[in-house]
CSV table of C-alpha atoms and ligand atoms in Angstrom, one decimal:
chain,number,residue,atom,x,y,z
A,1,MET,CA,143.1,50.9,75.3
A,2,LYS,CA,140.7,49.5,77.1
A,3,GLN,CA,138.3,52.3,78.5
A,4,LYS,CA,138.2,52.3,83.1
A,5,TYR,CA,134.6,52.5,83.9
A,6,LEU,CA,133.7,53.5,87.4
A,7,LEU,CA,131.2,51.2,88.2
A,8,GLU,CA,130.6,48.3,86.3
A,9,ILE,CA,127.7,46.1,86.6
A,10,LYS,CA,128.0,42.3,85.7
A,11,ASN,CA,124.9,40.4,84.8
A,12,ILE,CA,123.2,41.1,88.0
A,13,SER,CA,120.2,39.6,89.3
A,14,HIS,CA,118.4,39.7,92.5
A,15,LYS,CA,115.7,38.5,94.0
A,16,TYR,CA,113.3,38.7,97.3
A,17,ASP,CA,112.3,36.1,98.7
A,18,LYS,CA,111.8,34.1,95.8
A,19,ILE,CA,110.4,36.8,93.6
A,20,ASN,CA,113.0,38.4,91.1
A,21,THR,CA,113.5,41.8,91.1
A,22,PHE,CA,115.4,42.2,88.6
A,23,SER,CA,117.9,39.4,86.4
A,24,ASP,CA,120.2,39.9,84.4
A,25,ILE,CA,121.2,43.4,84.4
A,26,SER,CA,124.3,45.5,82.8
A,27,PHE,CA,126.1,48.4,82.5
A,28,CYS,CA,129.3,51.0,83.1
A,29,ILE,CA,129.6,54.4,84.5
A,30,SER,CA,132.9,56.2,83.4
A,31,GLN,CA,134.6,58.9,86.6
A,32,GLY,CA,132.5,62.0,87.1
A,33,GLU,CA,129.6,61.3,85.0
A,34,ILE,CA,126.2,61.2,86.3
A,35,VAL,CA,123.3,58.6,85.3
A,36,SER,CA,119.8,58.0,86.3
A,37,ILE,CA,117.8,55.4,86.7
A,38,LEU,CA,114.0,56.8,85.5
A,39,GLY,CA,111.2,54.0,86.3
A,40,PRO,CA,107.8,53.4,87.3
A,41,SER,CA,106.8,52.7,90.7
A,42,GLY,CA,108.0,48.9,91.8
A,43,CYS,CA,110.8,48.1,88.7
A,44,GLY,CA,113.2,48.3,91.6
A,45,LYS,CA,115.5,51.1,90.8
A,46,SER,CA,115.8,51.6,95.1
A,47,THR,CA,116.9,48.4,95.1
A,48,LEU,CA,119.7,48.5,92.5
A,49,LEU,CA,121.1,51.4,94.5
A,50,ARG,CA,120.5,48.9,97.3
A,51,VAL,CA,123.0,46.0,96.0
A,52,ILE,CA,125.6,49.1,94.4
A,53,SER,CA,125.7,49.8,98.8
A,54,GLY,CA,125.8,46.2,99.0
A,55,ILE,CA,123.1,47.1,101.9
A,56,GLU,CA,121.8,44.2,99.8
A,57,THR,CA,123.0,40.7,98.5
A,58,ILE,CA,123.2,39.7,94.2
A,59,CYS,CA,122.8,36.1,93.7
A,60,LYS,CA,123.5,36.2,90.6
A,61,GLY,CA,126.2,38.8,88.2
A,62,GLN,CA,129.7,40.3,89.9
A,63,ILE,CA,130.2,44.2,90.5
A,64,LEU,CA,133.2,46.3,90.8
A,65,ILE,CA,133.8,49.8,92.3
A,66,ASP,CA,137.0,51.3,90.6
A,67,GLU,CA,137.9,47.9,89.3
A,68,LYS,CA,137.6,46.3,92.5
A,69,GLU,CA,135.5,43.6,93.5
A,70,MET,CA,132.2,44.4,95.2
A,71,SER,CA,129.5,41.8,94.8
A,72,SER,CA,129.8,37.8,93.0
A,73,ASP,CA,128.6,34.5,94.0
A,74,GLY,CA,130.5,34.2,97.3
A,75,LYS,CA,131.9,37.2,97.9
A,76,HIS,CA,129.8,41.0,99.2
A,77,VAL,CA,131.9,44.1,100.3
A,78,PRO,CA,130.1,45.3,103.5
A,79,PRO,CA,128.5,48.9,102.5
A,80,GLU,CA,131.3,50.4,105.1
A,81,LYS,CA,133.8,49.0,103.0
A,82,ARG,CA,132.5,50.1,99.5
A,83,GLU,CA,133.8,54.0,99.5
A,84,VAL,CA,130.1,54.8,98.6
A,85,GLY,CA,128.1,57.7,99.8
A,86,LEU,CA,124.5,58.1,100.1
A,87,VAL,CA,122.1,60.9,99.7
A,88,PHE,CA,118.7,59.1,100.3
A,89,GLN,CA,114.4,61.6,100.9
A,90,ASP,CA,114.6,60.5,104.4
A,91,LEU,CA,118.7,60.1,105.5
A,92,ALA,CA,117.7,63.1,107.7
A,93,LEU,CA,121.0,65.0,109.9
A,94,PHE,CA,121.9,63.9,112.9
A,95,PRO,CA,119.2,66.6,114.5
A,96,HIS,CA,121.5,67.5,117.5
A,97,LEU,CA,124.5,68.3,115.6
A,98,ASN,CA,125.4,71.5,114.3
A,99,ILE,CA,125.7,71.4,110.3
A,100,ALA,CA,129.5,71.5,110.4
A,101,GLN,CA,129.5,69.0,112.7
A,102,ASN,CA,127.0,66.7,110.4
A,103,ILE,CA,129.1,67.2,107.6
A,104,ALA,CA,132.3,65.9,109.9
A,105,PHE,CA,130.4,62.8,110.7
A,106,GLY,CA,131.9,60.7,108.2
A,107,LEU,CA,135.7,62.4,108.4
A,108,LEU,CA,137.1,60.6,111.4
A,109,LYS,CA,139.9,59.3,108.9
A,110,PHE,CA,141.2,62.3,108.4
A,111,ASP,CA,143.6,63.7,110.6
A,112,LYS,CA,141.9,67.4,113.0
A,113,THR,CA,143.1,70.0,109.8
A,114,ALA,CA,142.5,68.5,107.7
A,115,ARG,CA,138.9,67.6,108.6
A,116,LYS,CA,137.7,71.1,109.2
A,117,GLU,CA,139.3,71.9,106.2
A,118,ARG,CA,137.5,69.1,104.3
A,119,VAL,CA,134.4,70.7,106.2
A,120,ALA,CA,134.7,74.6,105.0
A,121,GLU,CA,135.6,72.9,101.5
A,122,MET,CA,131.6,71.7,101.7
A,123,LEU,CA,130.9,74.0,102.9
A,124,SER,CA,131.7,76.7,100.4
A,125,LEU,CA,130.6,73.9,97.6
A,126,VAL,CA,127.0,73.8,98.4
A,127,GLN,CA,127.4,77.5,99.4
A,128,MET,CA,126.7,77.7,102.9
A,129,GLU,CA,129.1,78.8,104.7
A,130,ASN,CA,127.6,81.1,106.6
A,131,PHE,CA,125.5,78.2,107.7
A,132,GLN,CA,127.9,76.0,110.0
A,133,ASP,CA,127.0,77.3,113.7
A,134,LYS,CA,123.3,76.3,112.9
A,135,TYR,CA,121.5,73.4,114.0
A,136,PRO,CA,119.3,71.1,111.3
A,137,HIS,CA,115.7,72.3,112.7
A,138,LEU,CA,117.0,76.0,111.7
A,139,LEU,CA,117.5,75.3,108.2
A,140,SER,CA,114.8,75.6,104.7
A,141,GLY,CA,114.9,71.5,103.1
A,142,GLY,CA,116.3,72.9,100.3
A,143,GLN,CA,119.2,73.7,102.4
A,144,GLN,CA,118.5,70.2,104.3
A,145,GLN,CA,119.3,68.7,101.2
A,146,ARG,CA,122.5,70.5,100.8
A,147,ILE,CA,124.3,70.0,103.8
A,148,ALA,CA,123.0,66.4,103.0
A,149,LEU,CA,124.7,66.9,99.9
A,150,ALA,CA,128.3,67.4,101.7
A,151,ARG,CA,127.9,65.0,104.4
A,152,ALA,CA,127.2,62.5,101.3
A,153,ILE,CA,130.1,63.8,99.1
A,154,ALA,CA,133.1,64.8,101.8
A,155,PRO,CA,134.7,61.9,102.9
A,156,LEU,CA,135.9,61.9,98.8
A,157,PRO,CA,133.8,58.4,98.3
A,158,LYS,CA,134.5,56.5,94.6
A,159,ILE,CA,130.8,56.5,93.7
A,160,LEU,CA,127.4,58.7,94.9
A,161,LEU,CA,124.0,57.0,95.8
A,162,LEU,CA,120.7,59.0,95.3
A,163,ASP,CA,117.3,58.3,96.2
A,164,GLU,CA,114.4,60.7,94.9
A,165,PRO,CA,116.6,63.2,97.1
A,166,PHE,CA,114.7,66.2,95.6
A,167,SER,CA,110.8,64.4,96.0
A,168,GLY,CA,110.0,65.7,99.6
A,169,LEU,CA,110.4,69.1,98.1
A,170,ASP,CA,107.8,71.1,95.9
A,171,MET,CA,108.5,71.8,92.6
A,172,ALA,CA,109.7,75.2,91.8
A,173,LEU,CA,112.2,74.5,94.3
A,174,ARG,CA,113.4,70.5,93.4
A,175,ARG,CA,114.0,71.7,89.7
A,176,ASN,CA,116.2,74.7,91.0
A,177,LEU,CA,117.9,72.1,93.7
A,178,CYS,CA,118.1,69.6,91.0
A,179,LEU,CA,120.7,71.8,88.2
A,180,GLU,CA,122.7,72.8,92.0
A,181,VAL,CA,123.0,69.8,93.1
A,182,LYS,CA,124.1,68.9,89.2
A,183,ASN,CA,126.3,71.8,89.5
A,184,ILE,CA,127.8,70.5,92.8
A,185,LEU,CA,128.4,67.2,91.9
A,186,LYS,CA,130.0,68.0,88.4
A,187,LYS,CA,132.4,70.3,89.6
A,188,SER,CA,133.8,68.0,92.3
A,189,GLN,CA,133.3,65.6,89.7
A,190,MET,CA,132.0,63.0,91.0
A,191,THR,CA,130.7,60.0,90.0
A,192,SER,CA,127.0,59.5,90.8
A,193,LEU,CA,123.6,57.1,90.4
A,194,PHE,CA,120.1,59.0,90.6
A,195,VAL,CA,117.1,57.1,91.5
A,196,THR,CA,114.1,59.4,89.8
A,197,HIS,CA,110.7,58.8,88.6
A,198,ASP,CA,110.6,61.9,87.3
A,199,ALA,CA,111.4,62.0,83.3
A,200,THR,CA,112.1,66.3,83.5
A,201,GLU,CA,114.4,65.7,86.0
A,202,ALA,CA,116.2,62.4,84.5
A,203,LEU,CA,117.0,64.3,81.9
A,204,MET,CA,117.7,68.2,83.2
A,205,PHE,CA,120.2,65.7,85.8
A,206,SER,CA,122.1,63.4,83.8
A,207,ASP,CA,124.6,62.5,81.4
A,208,LYS,CA,123.7,59.1,80.8
A,209,ILE,CA,119.7,57.4,81.5
A,210,ILE,CA,119.0,53.8,81.7
A,211,ILE,CA,115.5,53.1,81.4
A,212,LEU,CA,114.3,50.6,84.2
A,213,SER,CA,110.6,48.5,83.1
A,214,GLU,CA,110.3,45.0,85.2
A,215,GLY,CA,113.5,44.1,85.8
A,216,LYS,CA,114.6,44.9,82.6
A,217,ILE,CA,116.9,47.9,81.6
A,218,GLU,CA,114.7,49.5,77.8
A,219,GLN,CA,118.0,51.1,77.3
A,220,PHE,CA,121.0,53.4,78.3
A,221,ASP,CA,122.1,56.3,76.2
A,222,THR,CA,121.7,59.9,76.9
A,223,PRO,CA,118.9,62.1,77.4
A,224,GLU,CA,118.9,63.7,73.9
A,225,ASN,CA,118.8,60.0,72.3
A,226,ILE,CA,116.6,58.8,74.6
A,227,TYR,CA,114.4,61.4,73.5
A,228,THR,CA,114.8,61.4,69.9
A,229,ASN,CA,115.3,58.0,69.8
A,230,PRO,CA,113.2,55.9,72.1
A,231,GLN,CA,114.5,52.1,72.1
A,232,THR,CA,111.1,50.8,73.2
A,233,PRO,CA,107.2,51.6,74.0
A,234,ALA,CA,108.1,52.1,77.6
A,235,ALA,CA,110.7,54.6,76.7
A,236,ALA,CA,109.1,56.2,74.1
A,237,SER,CA,106.2,56.5,77.2
A,238,PHE,CA,108.7,58.5,80.3
A,239,PHE,CA,108.7,62.3,78.8
A,240,GLY,CA,104.9,63.1,78.8
A,241,THR,CA,102.1,62.6,76.6
A,242,ILE,CA,103.3,60.6,73.7
A,243,ASN,CA,100.5,59.5,71.1
A,244,LYS,CA,100.5,55.6,70.2
A,245,VAL,CA,97.9,54.9,66.6
A,246,LYS,CA,98.4,50.6,65.5
A,247,LEU,CA,98.3,50.9,61.7
A,248,SER,CA,96.1,49.8,60.5
A,249,ASN,CA,95.7,48.2,56.3
A,250,PRO,CA,93.8,51.9,55.8
A,251,ILE,CA,96.0,53.9,57.1
A,252,ILE,CA,99.0,52.4,56.0
A,253,GLN,CA,97.8,52.6,52.4
A,254,LYS,CA,97.0,56.1,52.6
A,255,PHE,CA,99.7,57.7,53.5
A,256,LYS,CA,103.1,56.7,51.6
A,257,TYR,CA,106.0,57.1,54.2
A,258,LEU,CA,103.4,54.9,56.3
A,259,GLN,CA,103.3,52.3,53.5
A,260,GLU,CA,107.4,52.7,53.8
A,261,ILE,CA,108.4,52.0,57.1
A,262,VAL,CA,106.1,48.8,57.1
A,263,GLU,CA,108.3,47.5,54.1
A,264,LYS,CA,111.1,48.4,55.1
A,265,ASN,CA,110.5,46.5,58.5
A,266,PRO,CA,108.0,43.6,57.5
A,267,SER,CA,106.8,41.9,60.9
A,268,TYR,CA,103.7,39.4,59.5
A,269,SER,CA,102.5,37.5,62.8
A,270,ASN,CA,102.8,41.1,65.0
A,271,GLU,CA,100.6,44.4,65.3
A,272,GLN,CA,102.4,47.4,64.7
A,273,PHE,CA,102.9,50.8,66.0
A,274,ILE,CA,104.0,54.4,65.7
A,275,TYR,CA,103.9,56.6,68.0
A,276,PHE,CA,104.3,60.7,68.0
A,277,ARG,CA,104.6,63.2,70.5
A,278,PRO,CA,102.5,65.9,70.4
A,279,ASP,CA,105.5,68.3,69.4
A,280,ALA,CA,105.1,66.1,65.9
A,281,LEU,CA,102.1,67.7,64.8
A,282,ILE,CA,102.5,71.1,63.2
A,283,PHE,CA,99.4,73.1,62.4
A,284,ASN,CA,99.3,73.9,58.7
A,285,LYS,CA,97.3,76.7,57.7
A,286,LYS,CA,99.0,77.2,54.3
A,287,ASN,CA,98.2,73.6,53.3
A,288,ILE,CA,100.9,72.8,51.9
A,289,ARG,CA,100.3,68.7,50.8
A,290,THR,CA,103.4,66.2,52.6
A,291,ASP,CA,103.4,62.8,52.9
A,292,ILE,CA,101.6,62.8,55.8
A,293,TYR,CA,99.5,65.5,55.5
A,294,PHE,CA,96.0,64.9,57.7
A,295,SER,CA,93.0,66.8,59.5
A,296,ALA,CA,91.7,66.7,63.0
A,297,GLN,CA,89.1,68.3,64.3
A,298,VAL,CA,90.2,70.1,67.9
A,299,ILE,CA,88.1,68.7,70.7
A,300,SER,CA,89.4,70.7,73.8
A,301,LEU,CA,91.9,72.4,75.0
A,302,GLN,CA,94.9,72.4,77.8
A,303,TYR,CA,96.7,75.8,79.1
A,304,TYR,CA,99.3,75.1,79.9
A,305,GLY,CA,101.2,78.3,79.9
A,306,ALA,CA,103.5,79.3,77.1
A,307,TYR,CA,101.4,76.8,74.6
A,308,ILE,CA,98.0,74.5,74.9
A,309,LEU,CA,97.9,71.0,74.1
A,310,ALA,CA,94.7,70.0,72.5
A,311,ASN,CA,92.8,67.2,72.1
A,312,LEU,CA,92.2,65.9,68.6
A,313,HIS,CA,89.8,64.1,66.5
A,314,SER,CA,91.2,62.6,63.6
A,315,GLU,CA,90.2,60.0,60.8
A,316,ASP,CA,92.9,58.4,60.2
A,317,PHE,CA,95.1,58.2,63.3
A,318,GLY,CA,92.3,58.8,66.1
A,319,MET,CA,92.4,60.3,69.5
A,320,ILE,CA,96.1,62.0,69.5
A,321,THR,CA,97.2,64.8,71.7
A,322,GLY,CA,98.5,68.1,69.7
A,323,LYS,CA,100.7,70.6,71.7
A,324,PHE,CA,100.5,74.3,70.0
A,325,ARG,CA,101.3,77.6,71.0
A,326,LEU,CA,98.8,80.5,71.8
A,327,GLU,CA,99.8,82.9,68.9
A,328,GLU,CA,98.0,79.8,66.7
A,329,LYS,CA,94.6,80.8,68.2
A,330,ILE,CA,93.3,77.3,68.8
A,331,SER,CA,89.8,77.1,69.8
A,332,ILE,CA,87.5,74.1,70.8
A,333,GLY,CA,85.2,72.1,66.9
A,334,VAL,CA,87.9,73.6,64.6
A,335,ARG,CA,89.3,71.6,61.3
A,336,LEU,CA,93.4,71.4,61.8
A,337,SER,CA,94.8,70.7,58.7
A,338,LEU,CA,98.3,69.4,60.3
A,339,THR,CA,101.9,68.5,59.4
A,340,LEU,CA,102.9,65.0,61.3
A,341,ASN,CA,106.7,65.6,61.1
A,342,LYS,CA,108.1,61.8,59.7
A,343,GLN,CA,111.6,62.6,61.8
A,344,MET,CA,109.7,62.7,65.2
A,345,ILE,CA,107.7,59.0,64.6
A,346,PHE,CA,108.7,56.0,66.7
A,347,HIS,CA,108.0,53.2,64.6
A,348,PHE,CA,107.5,49.9,67.5
A,349,ILE,CA,106.1,45.9,66.5
A,350,LYS,CA,104.6,44.6,69.3
B,1,ATP,N1,112.6,44.2,101.8
B,1,ATP,C1,111.6,44.0,100.6
B,1,ATP,N2,110.9,42.8,100.3
B,1,ATP,C2,110.7,41.9,100.1
B,1,ATP,N3,109.8,43.3,99.0
B,1,ATP,C3,110.7,43.8,98.4
B,1,ATP,C4,111.4,44.9,99.6
B,1,ATP,N4,112.3,45.5,99.7
B,1,ATP,C5,111.1,46.3,98.2
B,1,ATP,N5,110.5,45.0,97.7
B,1,ATP,C6,109.9,44.9,96.1
B,1,ATP,O1,110.5,44.9,95.4
B,1,ATP,C7,110.1,46.0,94.1
B,1,ATP,C8,110.6,46.3,93.6
B,1,ATP,O2,111.1,48.0,94.9
B,1,ATP,P1,112.1,49.1,94.9
B,1,ATP,O3,111.6,49.5,95.5
B,1,ATP,O4,113.5,49.0,94.4
B,1,ATP,O5,111.2,49.6,93.2
B,1,ATP,P2,111.8,51.0,93.3
B,1,ATP,O6,110.8,50.8,91.9
B,1,ATP,O7,112.8,51.7,93.8
B,1,ATP,O8,110.3,51.4,93.8
B,1,ATP,P3,109.5,53.4,93.9
B,1,ATP,O9,110.1,54.0,92.5
B,1,ATP,O10,107.6,53.0,94.6
B,1,ATP,O11,110.4,53.7,95.2
B,1,ATP,C9,108.6,46.1,94.7
B,1,ATP,O12,108.2,45.2,94.4
B,1,ATP,C10,108.3,46.2,95.9
B,1,ATP,O13,107.2,45.3,96.6
């Protein structure tokens, strides 16, 4: 049976003036899925949301929402007819309307009783039943964003588009609200597309992540697969510090496993690299010999509470970063015996 998608993006391209923002982008989202678009500043994330909402037009391709064509060559359904909900960081609540009236704003198609019921349902969903008569300026930033979310979900949009909705908030609130909003969206089975440049937020929030870089999709997969099996250097580099080592002949010859991966993917003209995260290094007190076993000297340390990141110098790999537990009592100047976990090495040819 053909799978039903709520959103289908087929080979779309967009230009501002004559400059391509993105080209030939395709992906599909199923009913109830939460998908994040993660990418550096200026890569086209917001523009992608704007073309889906109908605020911007595409110059090539096709956009379908719930199997109905919204954008294509020669067709453009206006934003108000797309049944799309929007939550932006700066999409403020109406200051002259109270919370209940703010939520009721988009419910003109409901009769009076249904409207009242829907507002009550939304207030309960975002757990703000006691705030209905209050005005926006009396609410905290996080509470205002919860009401903005309730207002966007209230008219039962087919899909919700969220553009960095938490970016104006402090970090602790941001992380809590992110989880709360995820629960609210899951409870209401709301298909959602969420733009962020915060990798942790994307990992926490989404069923799937789209890595967008320079107007191209680098990878579209579950958070776990992208983290553990990134397909491109850009996808690998999104989630915090990563070590990049160019494979020179001496290293390849020294470590059997590196010889094997190079032999599996021979490339005579391009440069080969391995990438690994700091937690791929295992502090090996017992000196157990393995295929990728080496030593490195601790140059500097950064404390992060529960763990330490150590800048290390290795004769084989150059300057690299390792992540260690506090109990391992790593100190500056010491030479460590280390094992590089083979399962956590990503091999790229550039
Ligand atoms: N109205 C506009 N006219 C011309 N160029 C624009 C316009 N809006 C955005 N751009 C350009 O298009 C590119 C993509 O912008 P967009 O806002 O989609 O990126 P983004 O990934 O959302 O960035 P950020 O994370 O900084 O918000 C950028 O180079 C930007 O300068």
